[in-house]
mmCIF file of C-alpha atoms in Angstrom:
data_model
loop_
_atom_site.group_PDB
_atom_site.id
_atom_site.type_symbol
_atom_site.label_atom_id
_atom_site.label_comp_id
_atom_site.label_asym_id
_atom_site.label_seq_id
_atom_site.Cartn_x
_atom_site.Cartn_y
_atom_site.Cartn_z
ATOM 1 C CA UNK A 1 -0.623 59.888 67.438
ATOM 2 C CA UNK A 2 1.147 56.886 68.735
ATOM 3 C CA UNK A 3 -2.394 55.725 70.161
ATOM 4 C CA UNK A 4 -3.493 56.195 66.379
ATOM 5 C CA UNK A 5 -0.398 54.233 64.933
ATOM 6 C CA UNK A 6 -1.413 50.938 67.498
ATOM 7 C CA UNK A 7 -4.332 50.497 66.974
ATOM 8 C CA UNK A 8 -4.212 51.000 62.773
ATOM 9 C CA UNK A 9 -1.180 48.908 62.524
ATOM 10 C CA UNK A 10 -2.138 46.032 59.691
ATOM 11 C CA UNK A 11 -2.141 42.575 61.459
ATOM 12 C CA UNK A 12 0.399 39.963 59.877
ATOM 13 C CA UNK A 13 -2.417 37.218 59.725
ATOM 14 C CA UNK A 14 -4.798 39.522 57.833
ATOM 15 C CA UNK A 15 -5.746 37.907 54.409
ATOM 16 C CA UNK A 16 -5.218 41.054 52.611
ATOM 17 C CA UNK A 17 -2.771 43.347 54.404
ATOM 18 C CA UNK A 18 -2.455 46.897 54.142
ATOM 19 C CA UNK A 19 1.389 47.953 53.647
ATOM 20 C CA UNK A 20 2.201 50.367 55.824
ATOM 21 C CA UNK A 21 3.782 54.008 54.089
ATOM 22 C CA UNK A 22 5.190 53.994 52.329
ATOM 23 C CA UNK A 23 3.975 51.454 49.905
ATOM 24 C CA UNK A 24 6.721 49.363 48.540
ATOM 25 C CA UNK A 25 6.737 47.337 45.236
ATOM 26 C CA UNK A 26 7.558 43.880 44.857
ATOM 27 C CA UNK A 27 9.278 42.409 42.462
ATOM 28 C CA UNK A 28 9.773 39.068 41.143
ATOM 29 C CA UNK A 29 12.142 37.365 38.994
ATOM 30 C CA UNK A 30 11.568 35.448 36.218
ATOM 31 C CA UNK A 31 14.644 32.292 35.500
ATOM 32 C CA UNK A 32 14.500 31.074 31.968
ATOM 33 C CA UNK A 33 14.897 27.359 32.202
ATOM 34 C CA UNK A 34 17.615 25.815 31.198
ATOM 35 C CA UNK A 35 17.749 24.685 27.524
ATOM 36 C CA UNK A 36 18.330 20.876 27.111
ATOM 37 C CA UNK A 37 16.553 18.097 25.375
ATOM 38 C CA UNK A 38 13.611 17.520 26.661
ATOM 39 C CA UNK A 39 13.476 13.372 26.093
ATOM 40 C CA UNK A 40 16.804 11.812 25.617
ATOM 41 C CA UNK A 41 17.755 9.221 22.770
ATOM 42 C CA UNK A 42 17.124 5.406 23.631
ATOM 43 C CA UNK A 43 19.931 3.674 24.834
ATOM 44 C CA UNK A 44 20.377 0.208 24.836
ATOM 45 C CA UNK A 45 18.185 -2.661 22.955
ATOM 46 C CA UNK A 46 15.315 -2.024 25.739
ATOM 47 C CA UNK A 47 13.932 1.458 25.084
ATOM 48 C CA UNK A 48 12.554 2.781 28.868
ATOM 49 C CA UNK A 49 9.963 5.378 30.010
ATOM 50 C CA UNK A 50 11.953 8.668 29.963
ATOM 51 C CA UNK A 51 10.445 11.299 32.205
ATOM 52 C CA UNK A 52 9.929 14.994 30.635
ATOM 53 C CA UNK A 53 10.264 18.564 31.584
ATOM 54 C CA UNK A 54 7.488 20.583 32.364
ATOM 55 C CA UNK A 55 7.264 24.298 32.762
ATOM 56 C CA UNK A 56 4.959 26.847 34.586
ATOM 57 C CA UNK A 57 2.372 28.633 31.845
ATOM 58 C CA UNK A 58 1.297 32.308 31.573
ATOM 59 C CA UNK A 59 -2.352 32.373 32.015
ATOM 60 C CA UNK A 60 -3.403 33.357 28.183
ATOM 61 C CA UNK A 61 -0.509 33.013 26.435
ATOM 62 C CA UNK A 62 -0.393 31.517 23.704
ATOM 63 C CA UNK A 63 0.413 27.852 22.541
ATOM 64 C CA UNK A 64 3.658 28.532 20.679
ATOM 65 C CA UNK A 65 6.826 26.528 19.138
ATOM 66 C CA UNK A 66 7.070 25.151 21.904
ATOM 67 C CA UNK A 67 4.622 22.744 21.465
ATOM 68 C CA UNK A 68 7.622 20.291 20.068
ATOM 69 C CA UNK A 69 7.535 19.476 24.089
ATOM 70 C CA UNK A 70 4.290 17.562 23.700
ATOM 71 C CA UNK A 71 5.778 15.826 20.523
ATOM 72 C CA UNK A 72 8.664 14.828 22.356
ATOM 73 C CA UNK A 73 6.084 13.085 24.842
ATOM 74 C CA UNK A 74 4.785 11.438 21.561
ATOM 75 C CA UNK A 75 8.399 9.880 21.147
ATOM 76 C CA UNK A 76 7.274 7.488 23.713
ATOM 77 C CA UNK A 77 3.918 7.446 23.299
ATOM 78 C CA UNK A 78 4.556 7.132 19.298
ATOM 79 C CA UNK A 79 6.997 4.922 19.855
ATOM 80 C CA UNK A 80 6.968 3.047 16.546
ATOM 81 C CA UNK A 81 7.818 -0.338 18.020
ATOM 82 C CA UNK A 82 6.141 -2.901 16.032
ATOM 83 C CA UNK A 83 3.355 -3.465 13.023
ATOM 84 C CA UNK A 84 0.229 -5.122 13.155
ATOM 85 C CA UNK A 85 0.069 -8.850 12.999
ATOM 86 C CA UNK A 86 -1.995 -11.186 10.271
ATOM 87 C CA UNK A 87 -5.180 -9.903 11.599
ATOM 88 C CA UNK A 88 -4.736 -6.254 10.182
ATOM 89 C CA UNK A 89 -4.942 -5.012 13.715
ATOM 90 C CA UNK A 90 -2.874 -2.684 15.346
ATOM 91 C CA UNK A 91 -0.672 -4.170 18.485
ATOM 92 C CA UNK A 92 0.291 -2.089 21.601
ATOM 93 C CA UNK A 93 3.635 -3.397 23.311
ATOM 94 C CA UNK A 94 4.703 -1.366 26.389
ATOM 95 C CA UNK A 95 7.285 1.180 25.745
ATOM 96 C CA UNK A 96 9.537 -0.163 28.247
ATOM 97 C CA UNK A 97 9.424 -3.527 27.048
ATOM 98 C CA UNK A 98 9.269 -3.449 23.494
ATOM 99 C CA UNK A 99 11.857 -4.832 21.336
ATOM 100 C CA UNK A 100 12.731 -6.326 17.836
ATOM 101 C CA UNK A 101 13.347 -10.121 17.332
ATOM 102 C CA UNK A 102 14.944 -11.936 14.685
ATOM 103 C CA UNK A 103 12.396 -12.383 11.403
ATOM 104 C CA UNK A 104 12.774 -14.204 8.499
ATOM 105 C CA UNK A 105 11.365 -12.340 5.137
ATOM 106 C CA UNK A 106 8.067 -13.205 4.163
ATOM 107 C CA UNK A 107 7.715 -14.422 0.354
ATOM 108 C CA UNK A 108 5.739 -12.208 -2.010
ATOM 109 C CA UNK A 109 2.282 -12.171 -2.085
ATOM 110 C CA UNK A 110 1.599 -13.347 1.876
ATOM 111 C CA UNK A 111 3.061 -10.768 3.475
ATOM 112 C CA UNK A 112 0.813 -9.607 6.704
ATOM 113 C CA UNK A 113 -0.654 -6.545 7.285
ATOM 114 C CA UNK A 114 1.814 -3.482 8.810
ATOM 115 C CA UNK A 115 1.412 -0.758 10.700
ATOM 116 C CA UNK A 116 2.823 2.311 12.613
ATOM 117 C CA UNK A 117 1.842 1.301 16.077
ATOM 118 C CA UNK A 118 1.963 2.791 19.407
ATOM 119 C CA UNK A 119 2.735 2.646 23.082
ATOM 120 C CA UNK A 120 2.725 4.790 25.939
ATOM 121 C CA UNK A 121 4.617 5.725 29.489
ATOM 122 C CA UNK A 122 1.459 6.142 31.345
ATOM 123 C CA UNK A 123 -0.728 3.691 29.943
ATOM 124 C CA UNK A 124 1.239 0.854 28.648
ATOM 125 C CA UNK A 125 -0.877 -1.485 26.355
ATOM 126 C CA UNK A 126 -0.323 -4.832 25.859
ATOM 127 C CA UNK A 127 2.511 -7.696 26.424
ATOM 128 C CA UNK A 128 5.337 -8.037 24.564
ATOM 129 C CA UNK A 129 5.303 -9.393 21.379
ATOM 130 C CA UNK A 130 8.723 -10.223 20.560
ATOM 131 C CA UNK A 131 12.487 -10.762 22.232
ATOM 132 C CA UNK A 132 15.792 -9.002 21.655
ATOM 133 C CA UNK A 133 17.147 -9.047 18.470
ATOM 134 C CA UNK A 134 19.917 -11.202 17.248
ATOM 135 C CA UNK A 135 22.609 -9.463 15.664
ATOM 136 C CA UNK A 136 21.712 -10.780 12.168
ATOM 137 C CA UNK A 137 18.186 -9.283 12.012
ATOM 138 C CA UNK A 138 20.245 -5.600 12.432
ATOM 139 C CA UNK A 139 19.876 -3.460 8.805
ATOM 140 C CA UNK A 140 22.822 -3.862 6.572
ATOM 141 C CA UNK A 141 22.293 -0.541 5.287
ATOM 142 C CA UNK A 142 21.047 2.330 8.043
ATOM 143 C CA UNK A 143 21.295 5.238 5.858
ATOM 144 C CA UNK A 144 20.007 5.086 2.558
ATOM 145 C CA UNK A 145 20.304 8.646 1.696
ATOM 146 C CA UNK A 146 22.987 11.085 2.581
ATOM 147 C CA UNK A 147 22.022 14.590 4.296
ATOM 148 C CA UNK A 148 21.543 17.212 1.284
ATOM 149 C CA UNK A 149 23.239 20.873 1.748
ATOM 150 C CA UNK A 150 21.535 23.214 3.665
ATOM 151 C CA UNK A 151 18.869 25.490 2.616
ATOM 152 C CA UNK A 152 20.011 29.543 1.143
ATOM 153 C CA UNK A 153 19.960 32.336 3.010
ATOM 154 C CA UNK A 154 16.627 33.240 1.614
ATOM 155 C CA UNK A 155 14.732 29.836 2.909
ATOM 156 C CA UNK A 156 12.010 30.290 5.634
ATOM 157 C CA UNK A 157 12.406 29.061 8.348
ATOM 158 C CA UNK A 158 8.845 28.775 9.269
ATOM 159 C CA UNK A 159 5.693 29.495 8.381
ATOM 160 C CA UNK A 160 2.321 29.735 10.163
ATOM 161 C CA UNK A 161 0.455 27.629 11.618
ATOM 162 C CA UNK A 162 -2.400 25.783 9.333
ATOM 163 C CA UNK A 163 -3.814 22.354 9.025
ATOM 164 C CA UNK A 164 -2.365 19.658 6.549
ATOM 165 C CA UNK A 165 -5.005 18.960 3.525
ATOM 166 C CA UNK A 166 -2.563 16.470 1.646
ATOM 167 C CA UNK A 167 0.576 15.258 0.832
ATOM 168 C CA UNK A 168 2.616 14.765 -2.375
ATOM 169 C CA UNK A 169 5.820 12.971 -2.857
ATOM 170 C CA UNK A 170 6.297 12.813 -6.512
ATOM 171 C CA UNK A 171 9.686 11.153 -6.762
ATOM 172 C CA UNK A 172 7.803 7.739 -5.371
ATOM 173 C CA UNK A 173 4.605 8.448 -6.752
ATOM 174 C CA UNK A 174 2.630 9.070 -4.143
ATOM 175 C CA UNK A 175 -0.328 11.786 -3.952
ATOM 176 C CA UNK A 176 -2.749 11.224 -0.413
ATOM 177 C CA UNK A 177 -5.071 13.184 1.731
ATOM 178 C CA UNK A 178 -3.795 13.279 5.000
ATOM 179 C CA UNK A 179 -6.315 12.259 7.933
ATOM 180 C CA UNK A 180 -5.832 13.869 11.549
ATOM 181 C CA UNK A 181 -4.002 10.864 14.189
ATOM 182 C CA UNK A 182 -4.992 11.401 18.054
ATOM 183 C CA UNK A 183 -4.694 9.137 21.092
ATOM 184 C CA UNK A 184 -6.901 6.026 21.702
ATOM 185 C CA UNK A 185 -8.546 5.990 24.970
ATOM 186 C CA UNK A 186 -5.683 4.188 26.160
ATOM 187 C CA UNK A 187 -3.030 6.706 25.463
ATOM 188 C CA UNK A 188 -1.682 5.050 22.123
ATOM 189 C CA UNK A 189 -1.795 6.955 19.350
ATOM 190 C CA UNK A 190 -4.084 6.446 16.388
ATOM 191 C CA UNK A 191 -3.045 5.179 12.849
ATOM 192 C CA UNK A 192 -4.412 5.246 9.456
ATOM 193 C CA UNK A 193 -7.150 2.772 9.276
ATOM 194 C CA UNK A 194 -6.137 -0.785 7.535
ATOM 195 C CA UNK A 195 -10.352 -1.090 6.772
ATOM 196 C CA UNK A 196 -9.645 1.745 3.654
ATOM 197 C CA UNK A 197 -7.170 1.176 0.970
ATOM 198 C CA UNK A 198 -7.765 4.523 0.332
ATOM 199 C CA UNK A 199 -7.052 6.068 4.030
ATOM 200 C CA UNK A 200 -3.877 7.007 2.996
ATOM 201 C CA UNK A 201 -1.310 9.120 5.525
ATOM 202 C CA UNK A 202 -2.267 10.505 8.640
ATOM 203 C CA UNK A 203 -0.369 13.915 10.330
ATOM 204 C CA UNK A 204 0.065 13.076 14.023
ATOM 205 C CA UNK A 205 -1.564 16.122 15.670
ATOM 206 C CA UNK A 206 0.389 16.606 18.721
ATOM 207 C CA UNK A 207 3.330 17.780 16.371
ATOM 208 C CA UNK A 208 3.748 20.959 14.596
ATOM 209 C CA UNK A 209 1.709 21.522 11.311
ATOM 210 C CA UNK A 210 3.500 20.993 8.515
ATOM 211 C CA UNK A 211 5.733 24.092 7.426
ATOM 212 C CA UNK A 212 5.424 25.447 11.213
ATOM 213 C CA UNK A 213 8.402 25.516 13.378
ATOM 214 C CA UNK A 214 9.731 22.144 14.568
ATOM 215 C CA UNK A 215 9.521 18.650 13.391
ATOM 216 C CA UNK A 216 5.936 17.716 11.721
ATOM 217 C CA UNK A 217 5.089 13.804 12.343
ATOM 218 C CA UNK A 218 3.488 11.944 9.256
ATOM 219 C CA UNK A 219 2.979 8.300 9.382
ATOM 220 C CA UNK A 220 1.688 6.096 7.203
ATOM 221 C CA UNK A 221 1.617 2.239 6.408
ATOM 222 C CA UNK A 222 3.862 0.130 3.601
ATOM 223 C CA UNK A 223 1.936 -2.417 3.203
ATOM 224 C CA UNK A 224 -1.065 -4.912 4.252
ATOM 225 C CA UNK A 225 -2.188 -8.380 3.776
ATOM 226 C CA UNK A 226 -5.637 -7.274 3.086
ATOM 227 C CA UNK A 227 -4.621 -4.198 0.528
ATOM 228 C CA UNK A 228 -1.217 -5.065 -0.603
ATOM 229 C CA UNK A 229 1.342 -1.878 -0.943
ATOM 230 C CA UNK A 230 0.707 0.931 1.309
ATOM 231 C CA UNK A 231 0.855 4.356 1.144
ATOM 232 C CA UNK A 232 4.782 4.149 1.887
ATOM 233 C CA UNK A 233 5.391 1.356 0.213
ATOM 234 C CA UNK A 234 8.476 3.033 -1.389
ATOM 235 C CA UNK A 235 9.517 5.757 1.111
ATOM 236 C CA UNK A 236 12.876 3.923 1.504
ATOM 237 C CA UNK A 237 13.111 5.014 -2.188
ATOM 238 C CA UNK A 238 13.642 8.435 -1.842
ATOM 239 C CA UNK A 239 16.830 10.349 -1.974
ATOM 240 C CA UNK A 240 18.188 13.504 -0.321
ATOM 241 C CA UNK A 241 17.030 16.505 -2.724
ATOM 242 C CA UNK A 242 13.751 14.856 -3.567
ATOM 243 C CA UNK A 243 10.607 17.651 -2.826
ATOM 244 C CA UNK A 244 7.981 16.688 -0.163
ATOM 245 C CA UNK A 245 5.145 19.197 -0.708
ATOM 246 C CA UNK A 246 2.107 19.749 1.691
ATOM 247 C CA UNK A 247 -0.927 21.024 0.426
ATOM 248 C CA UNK A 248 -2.243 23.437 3.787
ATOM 249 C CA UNK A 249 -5.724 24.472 4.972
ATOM 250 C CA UNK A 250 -4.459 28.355 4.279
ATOM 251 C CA UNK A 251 -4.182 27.555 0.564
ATOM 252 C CA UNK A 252 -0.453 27.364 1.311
ATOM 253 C CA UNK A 253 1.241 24.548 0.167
ATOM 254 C CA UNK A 254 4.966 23.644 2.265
ATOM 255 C CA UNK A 255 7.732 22.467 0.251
ATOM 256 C CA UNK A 256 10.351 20.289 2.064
ATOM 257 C CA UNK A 257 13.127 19.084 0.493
ATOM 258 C CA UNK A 258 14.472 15.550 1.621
ATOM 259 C CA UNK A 259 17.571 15.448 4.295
ATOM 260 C CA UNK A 260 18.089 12.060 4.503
ATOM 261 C CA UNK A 261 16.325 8.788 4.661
ATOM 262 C CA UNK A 262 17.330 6.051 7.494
ATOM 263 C CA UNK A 263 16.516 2.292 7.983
ATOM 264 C CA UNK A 264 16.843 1.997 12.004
ATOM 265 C CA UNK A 265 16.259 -0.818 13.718
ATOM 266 C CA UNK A 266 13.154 0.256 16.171
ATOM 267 C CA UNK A 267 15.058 -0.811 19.261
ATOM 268 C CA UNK A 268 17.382 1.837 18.514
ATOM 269 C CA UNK A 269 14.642 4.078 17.371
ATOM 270 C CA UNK A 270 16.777 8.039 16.732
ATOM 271 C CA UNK A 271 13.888 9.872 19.494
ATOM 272 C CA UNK A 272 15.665 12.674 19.561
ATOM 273 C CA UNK A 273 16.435 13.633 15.996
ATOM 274 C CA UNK A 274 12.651 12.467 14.996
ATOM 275 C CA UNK A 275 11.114 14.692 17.542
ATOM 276 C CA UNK A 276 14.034 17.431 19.315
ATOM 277 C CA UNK A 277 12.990 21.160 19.317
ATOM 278 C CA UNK A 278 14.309 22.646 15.988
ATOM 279 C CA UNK A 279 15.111 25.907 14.765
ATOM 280 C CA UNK A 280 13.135 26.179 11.355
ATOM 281 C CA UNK A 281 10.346 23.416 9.940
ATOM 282 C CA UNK A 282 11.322 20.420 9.419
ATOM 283 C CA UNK A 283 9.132 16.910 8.399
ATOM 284 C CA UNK A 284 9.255 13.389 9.350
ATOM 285 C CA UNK A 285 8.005 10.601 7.509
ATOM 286 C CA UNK A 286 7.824 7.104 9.182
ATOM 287 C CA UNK A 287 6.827 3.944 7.586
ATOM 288 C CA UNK A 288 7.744 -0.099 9.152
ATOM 289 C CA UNK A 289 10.593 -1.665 7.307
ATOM 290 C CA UNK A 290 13.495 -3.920 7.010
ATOM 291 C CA UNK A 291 13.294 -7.626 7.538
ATOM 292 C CA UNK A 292 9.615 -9.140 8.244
ATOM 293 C CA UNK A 293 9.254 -11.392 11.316
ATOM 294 C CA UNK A 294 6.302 -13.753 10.511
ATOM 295 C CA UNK A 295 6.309 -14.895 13.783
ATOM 296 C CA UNK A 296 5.719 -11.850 15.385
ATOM 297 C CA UNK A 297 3.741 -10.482 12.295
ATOM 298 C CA UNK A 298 5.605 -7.270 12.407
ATOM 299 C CA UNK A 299 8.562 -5.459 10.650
ATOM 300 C CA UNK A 300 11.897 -5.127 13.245
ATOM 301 C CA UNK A 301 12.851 -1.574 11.529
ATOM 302 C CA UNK A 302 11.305 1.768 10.831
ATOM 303 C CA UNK A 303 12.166 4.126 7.253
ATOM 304 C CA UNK A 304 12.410 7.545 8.346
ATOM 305 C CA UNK A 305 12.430 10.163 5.628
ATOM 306 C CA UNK A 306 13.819 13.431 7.503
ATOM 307 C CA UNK A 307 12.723 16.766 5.200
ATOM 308 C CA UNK A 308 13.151 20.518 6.281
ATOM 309 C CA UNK A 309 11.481 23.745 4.578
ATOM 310 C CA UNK A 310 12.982 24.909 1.557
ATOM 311 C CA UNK A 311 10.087 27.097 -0.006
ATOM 312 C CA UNK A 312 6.470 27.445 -0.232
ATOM 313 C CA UNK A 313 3.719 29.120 -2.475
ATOM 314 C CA UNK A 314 0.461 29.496 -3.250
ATOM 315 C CA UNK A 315 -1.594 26.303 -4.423
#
């Protein structure tokens, strides 16, 4: 027996060993990580490359809530740093050296073409266009809404997931199909084309659906040499308790109702509260604004309409 037991022992260097009798189980734990923002606010004038959490991923499951992570990433890669110049194209300033500089407002009729532009952590696009702001070219105004109550019991908190068809923002007029935004090949993220005065706003697809839990992205120009008005042209019109409604791919349509809408100065651009995790649906819409620099050919503020779910129905 002992003979037996030598030479049948398992071998520690065997690729799969045999447990000897009897057979034990292993078990492994699992640590939550901790919670936490996963990109932290600017701080400063100079906004900087911010690195972000990762976590392991169960093989099949499914792309949840969670996604918000990736839209966090789009904080920097978003970035919302400067609008196009007089040539009605889109510039790329790096995200850790774009700033604001001091403008002078453009007088009716010549303003140039704007734009939500972009810039990235990993692949930073081109120089900077502009230097640190003075403390003149700083909004007088920052908020030009106050936050309404919160939703009733009864609201949703989500719903789920489904494409964006369109959006609708009566109080200002405005009625748009909403195109899909990606990344370039550089990493910058796409805008609504300044070639179609009727392109309208684009949903940034790296950020929830509209009506799905977290904070949905839409951007969408104010105005352009070539077209005049944009699509958001008035956002920094609306007013908390103003509806937002969002016509879905399900036949759903999302109703937000308006939080608050900001004019921030982009070098102080609110990352966190535009794209941080949330616990129901929520909306942002993001437009260029404030004073124009026609030197740099770009607005030195961003409106930001913030919206959560109040309701939805059928369309």
């Amino acid at each position: 027996m002992g003979l037996w037991r030598k030479k049948c022992r398992p071998e520690r260097n065997l690729t799969h060993p045999v447990p000897d009798p009897p057979r034990r189980t292993r078990v492994t734990s699992h640590r939550a990580l901790s919670p936490g923002p996963d990109v932290p606010p600017p701080t400063g004038a100079t906004p900087t490359a911010v690195p972000v959490r990762t976590r392991p991923r169960t093989k099949g499951a499914r792309r949840g809530p969670r996604r918000v992570v990736a839209a966090l990433v789009a904080a920097i890669t978003l970035g919302l740093t400067a609008c196009a110049g007089p040539a009605d194209t889109a510039t790329v300033p790096p995200a850790s050296a774009t700033t604001s500089a001091p403008a002078t407002t453009p007088s009716a009729g010549t303003e140039s073409s704007s734009s939500l532009t972009s810039a990235t952590v990993e692949a930073p696009g081109t120089a900077p266009v502009s230097t640190a702001p003075s403390p003149a070219a700083v909004a007088t105004d920052p908020t030009l809404s106050a936050p309404s109550a919160p939703a009733s019991a009864g609201t949703p908190l989500s719903l789920p997931d489904s494409a964006p068809v369109s959006l609708s923002v009566p109080a200002i007029g405005v009625s748009s199909p909403l195109s899909t935004l990606g990344r370039n090949p550089d990493g910058t993220v796409e805008v609504p084309s300044l070639d179609d005065p009727d392109a309208g706003a684009g949903w940034f697809r790296d950020s929830p659906e509209p009506g799905a839990l977290g904070p949905a992205i839409i951007l969408g120009h104010v105005d352009s040499r070539r077209f005049g008005p944009g699509v958001f042209y008035d956002l920094k019109k609306l007013q908390a308790g103003d509806a937002i409604e969002i016509s879905r791919a399900d036949g759903s349509v999302a109703v937000f109702t308006v939080d608050s809408v900001e004019d921030v100065p982009k070098a102080q651009f609110p990352t966190q509260r535009v794209y941080g995790n949330l616990d129901h649906a929520g909306l942002r819409l993001i437009t260029c604004g404030g004073v124009f620099d026609s030197d740099a050919g770009s607005y030195e503020d961003n409106i930001i309409a913030f919206a959560s779910l109040t309701s939805s129905r059928s369309a």
